[in-house]
Amino acid sequence: SSGINAEWPLRPGLKTSNNPTVPFLQIYIGEFLTMNEVNPDYLKKGLINLQKRRLIYRELEEMRYFQNRKYNLTEIPDLISFFLNYETGQVDDFYLRSEILKRSEREKSKKSHRRRMTYS
């Protein structure tokens, strides 16, 4: 591919990966922007620039390839059950618990700091 991201170090690994992969979208955005800026839509005499259309097609095909890859995931029944039974009200509970833990950690830190001050 042409463009600023063609030399991106992980790009060759994307194309040869046997595992399902989620490509970095910025690669493709950069490619499309570069193709659009560097290659005119029309050639002399008003002919459509088919080379530009081929470049765009190749990038779209590569994106489609990644979208069609299947993930080989193992079902974990306990995890599925957790999410199916998850109530949104629990988010508030988790937030309150995290605040209590933060407060507790701050208090421990203050006590530790005071002890160091008294021993100095």
CSV table of C-alpha atoms in Angstrom, one decimal, residues 71-84:
chain,number,residue,atom,x,y,z
A,71,TYR,CA,-12.6,-15.7,17.1
A,72,ASN,CA,-12.1,-19.0,18.7
A,73,LEU,CA,-13.5,-18.1,22.2
A,74,THR,CA,-14.3,-20.6,24.9
A,75,GLU,CA,-17.5,-20.0,26.8
A,76,ILE,CA,-17.1,-19.5,30.5
A,77,PRO,CA,-20.6,-20.2,32.0
A,78,ASP,CA,-19.9,-18.3,35.3
A,79,LEU,CA,-18.9,-15.2,33.4
A,80,ILE,CA,-21.9,-15.4,31.0
A,81,SER,CA,-24.2,-15.8,34.0
A,82,PHE,CA,-22.6,-12.8,35.8
A,83,PHE,CA,-23.2,-10.5,32.8
A,84,LEU,CA,-26.7,-11.8,32.2
